[in-house]
Amino acid sequence: GAVVSQHPSRVICKSGTSVKIECRSLDFQATTMFWYRQFPKQSLMLMATSNEGSKATYEQGVEKDKFLINHASLTLSTLTVTSAHPEDSSFYICSARDPLAGQHNEQFFGPGTRLTVL
Amino acid sequence: TQLLEQSPQFLSIQEGENLTVYCNSSSVFSSLQWYRQEPGEGPVLLVTVVTGGEVKKLKRLTFQFGDARKDSSLHITAAQPGDTGLYLCAGVDRGSTLGRLYFGRGTQLTVWP
């Protein structure tokens, strides 16, 4: 199956700093990537849909000025958490669609990034 | 918003037992996907069901899509400790050209040896 990587896998930062998370499709081109947030023992919550070359589409209640998304190439999308606070601590997961691999909009997920804001 | 109700939320069983996880909605989906997630990792796709009434088998796992494409079930036979994980169902929005998924709340399965 298609492989998606995320970097870093784990990050600890001080309150008020910004953190950038990268999501890469390793062996395919992804025009669309998705960013999710997940709390312990809970399901995935879609934050935004990232489209290559255009602005991201944010879900209701997600602050676009706080969670900056850039999808500058067909293999890379970045999520920047600006002025992070302890309540932003969570598990962030990206996914990507491989138009050639999935006929039914299957998404392939990265391994996730654990963000801890002190 | 298309909602998927997944049950049970938690399931703790002994090795060798059978179990079924349900995923229900009032909405029709173009397809429905099942994922399994282990702690600290991203979800891994298990199967996609597309046709109403479809049944797919993956070793000891049996997936079924309802005739009306509104619900699905996952049945595990003779569960093993290696089956432990978070199981997620996700429906594909029929109206989304980008393939937006609607996830159920997940079922945390623990299989004890």
Short mmCIF file of C-alpha atoms in Angstrom, two decimals, chain B residues 6 8 11-12 14 16 24-25 34 40 43 45 48 53 57 63 82 87 89 108:
data_model
loop_
_atom_site.label_atom_id
_atom_site.label_comp_id
_atom_site.label_asym_id
_atom_site.label_seq_id
_atom_site.Cartn_x
_atom_site.Cartn_y
_atom_site.Cartn_z
CA GLN B 6 -20.15 2.75 16.35
CA PRO B 8 -19.60 -0.94 21.52
CA LEU B 11 -14.81 -4.46 24.48
CA SER B 12 -12.72 -6.66 26.76
CA GLN B 14 -10.80 -13.58 26.55
CA GLY B 16 -10.86 -17.52 21.73
CA ASN B 24 -24.71 2.43 11.90
CA SER B 25 -25.88 5.60 10.20
CA TRP B 34 -12.58 -0.28 8.41
CA GLY B 40 1.01 5.68 19.09
CA PRO B 43 -4.74 3.80 11.46
CA LEU B 45 -6.79 0.19 6.39
CA THR B 48 -13.29 -1.28 1.96
CA GLY B 53 -24.95 -6.64 1.05
CA LYS B 57 -13.32 -11.90 4.78
CA PHE B 63 -16.92 -7.47 7.23
CA GLY B 82 -2.81 -9.68 18.61
CA TYR B 87 -11.13 -0.40 15.38
CA CYS B 89 -15.25 2.51 10.73
CA GLN B 108 -11.30 -0.22 21.79
#
